mmCIF file of N, CA and C in Angstrom:
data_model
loop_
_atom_site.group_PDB
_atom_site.id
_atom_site.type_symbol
_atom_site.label_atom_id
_atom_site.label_comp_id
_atom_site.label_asym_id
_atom_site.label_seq_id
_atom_site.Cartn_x
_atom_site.Cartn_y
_atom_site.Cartn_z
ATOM 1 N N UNK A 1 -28.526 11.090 -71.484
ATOM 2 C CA UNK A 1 -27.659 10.353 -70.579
ATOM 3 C C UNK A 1 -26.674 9.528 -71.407
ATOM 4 N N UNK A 2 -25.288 9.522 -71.219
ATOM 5 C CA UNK A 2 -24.560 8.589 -71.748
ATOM 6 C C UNK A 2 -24.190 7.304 -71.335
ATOM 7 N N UNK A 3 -24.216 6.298 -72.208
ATOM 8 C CA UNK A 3 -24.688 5.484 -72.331
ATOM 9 C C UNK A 3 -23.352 4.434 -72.035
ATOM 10 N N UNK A 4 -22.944 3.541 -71.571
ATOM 11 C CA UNK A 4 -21.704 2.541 -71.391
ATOM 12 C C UNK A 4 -21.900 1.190 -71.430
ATOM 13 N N UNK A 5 -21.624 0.756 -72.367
ATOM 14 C CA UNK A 5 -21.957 -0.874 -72.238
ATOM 15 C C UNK A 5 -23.292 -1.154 -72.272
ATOM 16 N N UNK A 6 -23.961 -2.016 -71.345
ATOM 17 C CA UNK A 6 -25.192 -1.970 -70.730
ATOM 18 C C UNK A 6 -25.462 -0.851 -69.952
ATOM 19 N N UNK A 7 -25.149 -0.301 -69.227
ATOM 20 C CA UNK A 7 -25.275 0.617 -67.924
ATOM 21 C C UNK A 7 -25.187 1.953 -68.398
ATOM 22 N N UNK A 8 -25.812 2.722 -68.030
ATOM 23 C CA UNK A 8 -26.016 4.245 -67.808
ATOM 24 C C UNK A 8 -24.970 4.653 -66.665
ATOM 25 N N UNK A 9 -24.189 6.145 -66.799
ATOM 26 C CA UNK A 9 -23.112 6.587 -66.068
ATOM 27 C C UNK A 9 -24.065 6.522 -64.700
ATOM 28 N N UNK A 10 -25.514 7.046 -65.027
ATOM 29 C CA UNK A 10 -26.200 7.139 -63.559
ATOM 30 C C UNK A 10 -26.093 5.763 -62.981
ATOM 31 N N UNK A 11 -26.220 4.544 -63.525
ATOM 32 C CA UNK A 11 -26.616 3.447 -62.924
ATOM 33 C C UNK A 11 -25.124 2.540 -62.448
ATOM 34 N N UNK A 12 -23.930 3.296 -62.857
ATOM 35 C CA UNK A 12 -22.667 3.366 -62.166
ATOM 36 C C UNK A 12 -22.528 3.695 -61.345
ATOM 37 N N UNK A 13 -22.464 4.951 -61.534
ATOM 38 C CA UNK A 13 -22.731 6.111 -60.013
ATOM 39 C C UNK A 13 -23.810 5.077 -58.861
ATOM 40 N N UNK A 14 -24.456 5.064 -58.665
ATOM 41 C CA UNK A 14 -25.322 4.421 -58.091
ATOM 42 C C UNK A 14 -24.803 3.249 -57.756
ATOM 43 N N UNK A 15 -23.760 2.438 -57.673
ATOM 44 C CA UNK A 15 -23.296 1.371 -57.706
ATOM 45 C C UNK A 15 -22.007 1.764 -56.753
ATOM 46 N N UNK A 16 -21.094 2.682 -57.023
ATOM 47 C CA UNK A 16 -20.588 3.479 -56.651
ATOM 48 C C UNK A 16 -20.782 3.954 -54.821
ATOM 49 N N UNK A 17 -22.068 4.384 -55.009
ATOM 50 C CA UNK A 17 -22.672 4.971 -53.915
ATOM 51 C C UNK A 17 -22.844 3.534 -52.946
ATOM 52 N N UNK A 18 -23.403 2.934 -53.754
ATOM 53 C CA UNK A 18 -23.992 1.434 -52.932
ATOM 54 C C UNK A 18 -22.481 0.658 -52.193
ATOM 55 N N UNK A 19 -21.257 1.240 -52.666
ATOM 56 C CA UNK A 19 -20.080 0.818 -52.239
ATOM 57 C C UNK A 19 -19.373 1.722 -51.299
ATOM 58 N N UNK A 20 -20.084 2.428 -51.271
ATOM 59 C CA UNK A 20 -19.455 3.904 -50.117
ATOM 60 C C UNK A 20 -18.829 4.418 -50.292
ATOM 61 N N UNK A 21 -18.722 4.992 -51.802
ATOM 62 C CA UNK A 21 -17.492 6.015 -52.369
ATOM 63 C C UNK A 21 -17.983 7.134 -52.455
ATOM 64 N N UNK A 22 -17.254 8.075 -51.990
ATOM 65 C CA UNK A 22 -17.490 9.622 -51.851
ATOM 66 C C UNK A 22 -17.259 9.949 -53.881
ATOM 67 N N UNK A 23 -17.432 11.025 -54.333
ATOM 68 C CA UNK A 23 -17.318 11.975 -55.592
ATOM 69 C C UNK A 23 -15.860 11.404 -55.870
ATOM 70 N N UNK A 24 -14.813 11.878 -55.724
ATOM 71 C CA UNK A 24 -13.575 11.634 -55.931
ATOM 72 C C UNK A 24 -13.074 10.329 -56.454
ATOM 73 N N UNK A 25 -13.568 9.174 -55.709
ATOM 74 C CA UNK A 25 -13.056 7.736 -55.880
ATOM 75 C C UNK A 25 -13.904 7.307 -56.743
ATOM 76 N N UNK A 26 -15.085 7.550 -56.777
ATOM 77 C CA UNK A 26 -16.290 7.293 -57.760
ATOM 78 C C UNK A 26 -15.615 7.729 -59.324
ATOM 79 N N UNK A 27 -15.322 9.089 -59.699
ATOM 80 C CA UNK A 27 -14.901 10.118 -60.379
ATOM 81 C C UNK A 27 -13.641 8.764 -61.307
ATOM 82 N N UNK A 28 -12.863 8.582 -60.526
ATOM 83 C CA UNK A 28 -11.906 7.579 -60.570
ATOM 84 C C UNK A 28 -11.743 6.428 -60.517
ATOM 85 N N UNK A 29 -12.553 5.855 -59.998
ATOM 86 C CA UNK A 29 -13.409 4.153 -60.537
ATOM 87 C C UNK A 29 -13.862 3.973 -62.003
ATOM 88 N N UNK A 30 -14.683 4.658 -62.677
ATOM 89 C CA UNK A 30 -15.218 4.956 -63.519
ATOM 90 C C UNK A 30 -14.348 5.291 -64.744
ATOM 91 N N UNK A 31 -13.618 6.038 -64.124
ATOM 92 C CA UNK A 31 -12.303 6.373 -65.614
ATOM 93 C C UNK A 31 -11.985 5.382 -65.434
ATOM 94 N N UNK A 32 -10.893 4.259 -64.328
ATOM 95 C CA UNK A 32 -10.525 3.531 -64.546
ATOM 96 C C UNK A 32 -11.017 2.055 -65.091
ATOM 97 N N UNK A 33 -12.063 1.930 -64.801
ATOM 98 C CA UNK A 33 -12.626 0.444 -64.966
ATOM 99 C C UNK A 33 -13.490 0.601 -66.063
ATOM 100 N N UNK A 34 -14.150 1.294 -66.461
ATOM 101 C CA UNK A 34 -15.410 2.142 -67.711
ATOM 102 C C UNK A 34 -14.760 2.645 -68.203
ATOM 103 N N UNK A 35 -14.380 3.288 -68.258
ATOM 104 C CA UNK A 35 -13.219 4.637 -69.426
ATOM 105 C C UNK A 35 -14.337 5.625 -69.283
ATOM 106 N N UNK A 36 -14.746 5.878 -68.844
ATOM 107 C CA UNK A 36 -15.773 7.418 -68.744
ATOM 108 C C UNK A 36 -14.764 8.292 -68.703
ATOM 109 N N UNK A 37 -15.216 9.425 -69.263
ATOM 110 C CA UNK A 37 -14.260 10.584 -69.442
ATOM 111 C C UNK A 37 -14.622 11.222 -67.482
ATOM 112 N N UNK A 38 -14.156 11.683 -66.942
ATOM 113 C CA UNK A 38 -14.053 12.207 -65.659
ATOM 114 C C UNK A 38 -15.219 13.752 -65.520
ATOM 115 N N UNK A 39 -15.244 14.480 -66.589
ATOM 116 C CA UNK A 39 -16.025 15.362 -66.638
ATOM 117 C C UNK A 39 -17.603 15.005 -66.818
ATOM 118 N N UNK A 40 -17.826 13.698 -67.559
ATOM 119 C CA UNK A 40 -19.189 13.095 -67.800
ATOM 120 C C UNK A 40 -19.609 12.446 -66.485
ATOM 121 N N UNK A 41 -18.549 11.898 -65.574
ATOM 122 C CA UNK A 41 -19.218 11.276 -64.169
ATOM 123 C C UNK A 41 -19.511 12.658 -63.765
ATOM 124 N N UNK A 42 -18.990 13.768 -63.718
ATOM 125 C CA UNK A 42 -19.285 14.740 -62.584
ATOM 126 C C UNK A 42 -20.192 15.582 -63.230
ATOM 127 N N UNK A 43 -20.593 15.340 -64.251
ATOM 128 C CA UNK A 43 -21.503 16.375 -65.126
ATOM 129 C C UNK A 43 -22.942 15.606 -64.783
ATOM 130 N N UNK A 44 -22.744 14.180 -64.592
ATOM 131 C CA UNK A 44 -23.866 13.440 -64.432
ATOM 132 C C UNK A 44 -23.956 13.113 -62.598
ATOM 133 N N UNK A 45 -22.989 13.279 -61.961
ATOM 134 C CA UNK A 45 -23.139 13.839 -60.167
ATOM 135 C C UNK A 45 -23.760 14.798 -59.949
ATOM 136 N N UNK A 46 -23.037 15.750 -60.405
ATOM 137 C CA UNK A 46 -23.997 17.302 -60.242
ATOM 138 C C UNK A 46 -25.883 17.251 -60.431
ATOM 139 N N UNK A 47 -25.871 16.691 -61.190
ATOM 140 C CA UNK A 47 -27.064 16.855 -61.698
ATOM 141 C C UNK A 47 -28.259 15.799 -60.904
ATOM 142 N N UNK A 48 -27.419 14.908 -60.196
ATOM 143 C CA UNK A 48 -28.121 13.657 -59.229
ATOM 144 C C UNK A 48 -28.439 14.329 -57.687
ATOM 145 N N UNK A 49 -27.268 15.023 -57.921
ATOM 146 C CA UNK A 49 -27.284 15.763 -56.693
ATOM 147 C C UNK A 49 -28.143 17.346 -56.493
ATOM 148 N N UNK A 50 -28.368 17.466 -57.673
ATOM 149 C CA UNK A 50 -29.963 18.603 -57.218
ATOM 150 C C UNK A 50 -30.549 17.787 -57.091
ATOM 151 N N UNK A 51 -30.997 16.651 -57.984
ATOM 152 C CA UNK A 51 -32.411 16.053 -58.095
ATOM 153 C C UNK A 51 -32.465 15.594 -56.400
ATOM 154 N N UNK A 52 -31.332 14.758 -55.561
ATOM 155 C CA UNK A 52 -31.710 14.114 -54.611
ATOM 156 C C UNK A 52 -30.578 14.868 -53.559
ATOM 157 N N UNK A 53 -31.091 16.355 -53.025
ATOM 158 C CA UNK A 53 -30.010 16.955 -52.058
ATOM 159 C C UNK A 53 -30.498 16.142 -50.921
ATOM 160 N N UNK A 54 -31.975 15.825 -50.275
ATOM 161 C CA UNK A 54 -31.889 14.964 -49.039
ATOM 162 C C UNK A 54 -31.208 13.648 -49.015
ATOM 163 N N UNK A 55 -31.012 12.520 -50.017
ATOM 164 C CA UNK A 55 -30.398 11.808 -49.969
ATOM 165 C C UNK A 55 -28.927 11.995 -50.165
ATOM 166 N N UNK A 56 -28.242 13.021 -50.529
ATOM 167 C CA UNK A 56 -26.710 12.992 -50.621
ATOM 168 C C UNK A 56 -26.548 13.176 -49.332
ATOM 169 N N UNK A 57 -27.402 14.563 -48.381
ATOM 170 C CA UNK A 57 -27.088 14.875 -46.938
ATOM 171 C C UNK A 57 -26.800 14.025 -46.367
ATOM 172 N N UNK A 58 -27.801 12.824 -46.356
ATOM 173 C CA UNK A 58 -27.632 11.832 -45.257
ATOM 174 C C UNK A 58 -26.611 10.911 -45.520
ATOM 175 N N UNK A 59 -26.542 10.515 -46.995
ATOM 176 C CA UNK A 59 -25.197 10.034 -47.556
ATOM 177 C C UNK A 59 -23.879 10.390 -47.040
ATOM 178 N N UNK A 60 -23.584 11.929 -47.302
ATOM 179 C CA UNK A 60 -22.227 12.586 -47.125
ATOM 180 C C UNK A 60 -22.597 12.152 -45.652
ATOM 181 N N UNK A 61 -23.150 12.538 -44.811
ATOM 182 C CA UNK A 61 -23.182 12.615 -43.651
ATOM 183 C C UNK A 61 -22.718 11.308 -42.713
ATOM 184 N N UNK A 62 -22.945 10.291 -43.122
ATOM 185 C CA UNK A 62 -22.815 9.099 -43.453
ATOM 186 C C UNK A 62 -21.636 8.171 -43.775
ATOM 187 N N UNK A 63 -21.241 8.590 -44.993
ATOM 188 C CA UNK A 63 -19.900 8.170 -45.021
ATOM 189 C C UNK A 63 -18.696 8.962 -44.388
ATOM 190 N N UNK A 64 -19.166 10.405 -43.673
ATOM 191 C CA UNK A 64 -18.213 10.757 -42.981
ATOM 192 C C UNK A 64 -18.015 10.878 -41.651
ATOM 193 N N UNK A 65 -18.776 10.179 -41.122
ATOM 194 C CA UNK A 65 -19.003 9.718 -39.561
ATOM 195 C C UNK A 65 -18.253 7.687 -39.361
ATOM 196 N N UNK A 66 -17.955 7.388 -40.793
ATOM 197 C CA UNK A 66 -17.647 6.292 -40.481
ATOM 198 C C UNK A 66 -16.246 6.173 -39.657
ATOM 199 N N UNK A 67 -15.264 5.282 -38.863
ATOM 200 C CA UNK A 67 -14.115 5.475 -38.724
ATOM 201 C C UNK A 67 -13.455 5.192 -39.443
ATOM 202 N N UNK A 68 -11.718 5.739 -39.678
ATOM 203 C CA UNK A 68 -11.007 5.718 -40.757
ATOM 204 C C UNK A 68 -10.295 3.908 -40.221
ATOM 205 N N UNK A 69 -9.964 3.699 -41.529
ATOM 206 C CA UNK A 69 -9.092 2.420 -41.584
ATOM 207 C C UNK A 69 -8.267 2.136 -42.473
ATOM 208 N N UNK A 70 -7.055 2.106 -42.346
ATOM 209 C CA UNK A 70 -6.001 2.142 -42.854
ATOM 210 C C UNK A 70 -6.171 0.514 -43.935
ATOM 211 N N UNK A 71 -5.664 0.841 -44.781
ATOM 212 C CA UNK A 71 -5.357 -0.197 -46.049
ATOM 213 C C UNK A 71 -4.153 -1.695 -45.670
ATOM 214 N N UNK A 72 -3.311 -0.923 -44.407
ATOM 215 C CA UNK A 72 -2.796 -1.604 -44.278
ATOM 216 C C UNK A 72 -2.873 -1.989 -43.167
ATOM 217 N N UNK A 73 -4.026 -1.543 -42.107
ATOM 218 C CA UNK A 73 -4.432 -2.770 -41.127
ATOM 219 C C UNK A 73 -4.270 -3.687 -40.691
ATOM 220 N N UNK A 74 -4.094 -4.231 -40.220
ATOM 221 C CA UNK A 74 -3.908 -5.930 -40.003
ATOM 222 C C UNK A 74 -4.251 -6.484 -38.679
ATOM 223 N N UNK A 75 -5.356 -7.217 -38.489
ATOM 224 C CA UNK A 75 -5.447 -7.996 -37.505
ATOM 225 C C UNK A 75 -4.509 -8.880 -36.931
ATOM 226 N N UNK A 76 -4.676 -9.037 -35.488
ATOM 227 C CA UNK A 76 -3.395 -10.455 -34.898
ATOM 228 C C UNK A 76 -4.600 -11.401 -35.200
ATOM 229 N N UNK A 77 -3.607 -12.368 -35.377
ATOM 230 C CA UNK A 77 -4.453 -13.458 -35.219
ATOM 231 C C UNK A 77 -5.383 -14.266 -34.022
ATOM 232 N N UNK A 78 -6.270 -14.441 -34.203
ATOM 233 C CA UNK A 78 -7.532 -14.394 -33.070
ATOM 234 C C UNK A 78 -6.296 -15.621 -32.111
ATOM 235 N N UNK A 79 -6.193 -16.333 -32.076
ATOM 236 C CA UNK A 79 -5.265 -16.478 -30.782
ATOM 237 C C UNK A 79 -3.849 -16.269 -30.074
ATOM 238 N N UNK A 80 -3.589 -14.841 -31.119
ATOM 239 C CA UNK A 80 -2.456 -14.448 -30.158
ATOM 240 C C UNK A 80 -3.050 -13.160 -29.713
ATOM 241 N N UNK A 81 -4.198 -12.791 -29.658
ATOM 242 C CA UNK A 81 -4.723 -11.828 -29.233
ATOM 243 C C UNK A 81 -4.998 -12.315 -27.718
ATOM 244 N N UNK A 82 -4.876 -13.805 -27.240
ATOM 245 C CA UNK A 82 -5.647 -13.934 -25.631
ATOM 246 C C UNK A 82 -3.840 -14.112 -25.469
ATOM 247 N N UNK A 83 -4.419 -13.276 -23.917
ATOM 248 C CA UNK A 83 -3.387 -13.450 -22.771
ATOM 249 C C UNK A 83 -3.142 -14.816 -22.094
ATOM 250 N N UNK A 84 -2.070 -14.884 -22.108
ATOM 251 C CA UNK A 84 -1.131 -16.522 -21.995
ATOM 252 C C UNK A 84 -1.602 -16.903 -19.940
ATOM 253 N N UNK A 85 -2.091 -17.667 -19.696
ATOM 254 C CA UNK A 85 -2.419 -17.664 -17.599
ATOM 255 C C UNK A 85 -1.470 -18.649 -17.530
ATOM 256 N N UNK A 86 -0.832 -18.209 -16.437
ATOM 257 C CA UNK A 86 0.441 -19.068 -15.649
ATOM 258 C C UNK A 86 -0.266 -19.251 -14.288
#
């Protein structure tokens, strides 16, 4: 297993997961913030993912039942959301 700092790529990944990132953003968290090479996260996914196919199912399954939400969202502000009584 390769090794980063303190942390193991697995014990990233796993951190990753605990944040609700699908393969892709994970893949790309990791290069960016760790410098992991991109082929070592997915060389070390693959391999999480035989060990635990019932837990990815319910995972994938999971994060793709959530609803989508845009980045740029924006709530009104909780009192211009009530209707004005005359």
């Amino acid at each position: 297993m390769v090794k980063c700092a303190n942390f193991s790529v697995q014990n990233l990944i796993e951190r990753c997961l605990l944040l609700g990132m699908d393969k892709d953003q994970c893949v790309k968290a990791l290069a960016t913030h760790a410098t992991i090479p991109p082929l070592v996260t997915l060389t070390v996914w693959r391999e999480l993912l035989k060990e635990n196919k019932d837990f990815f199912q319910v995972y994938f399954n999971n994060i793709s039942s959530r609803p989508f939400l845009s980045r740029h969202y924006q709530r009104e502000p909780r009192f211009a959301r009530r209707k004005q009584w005359k």
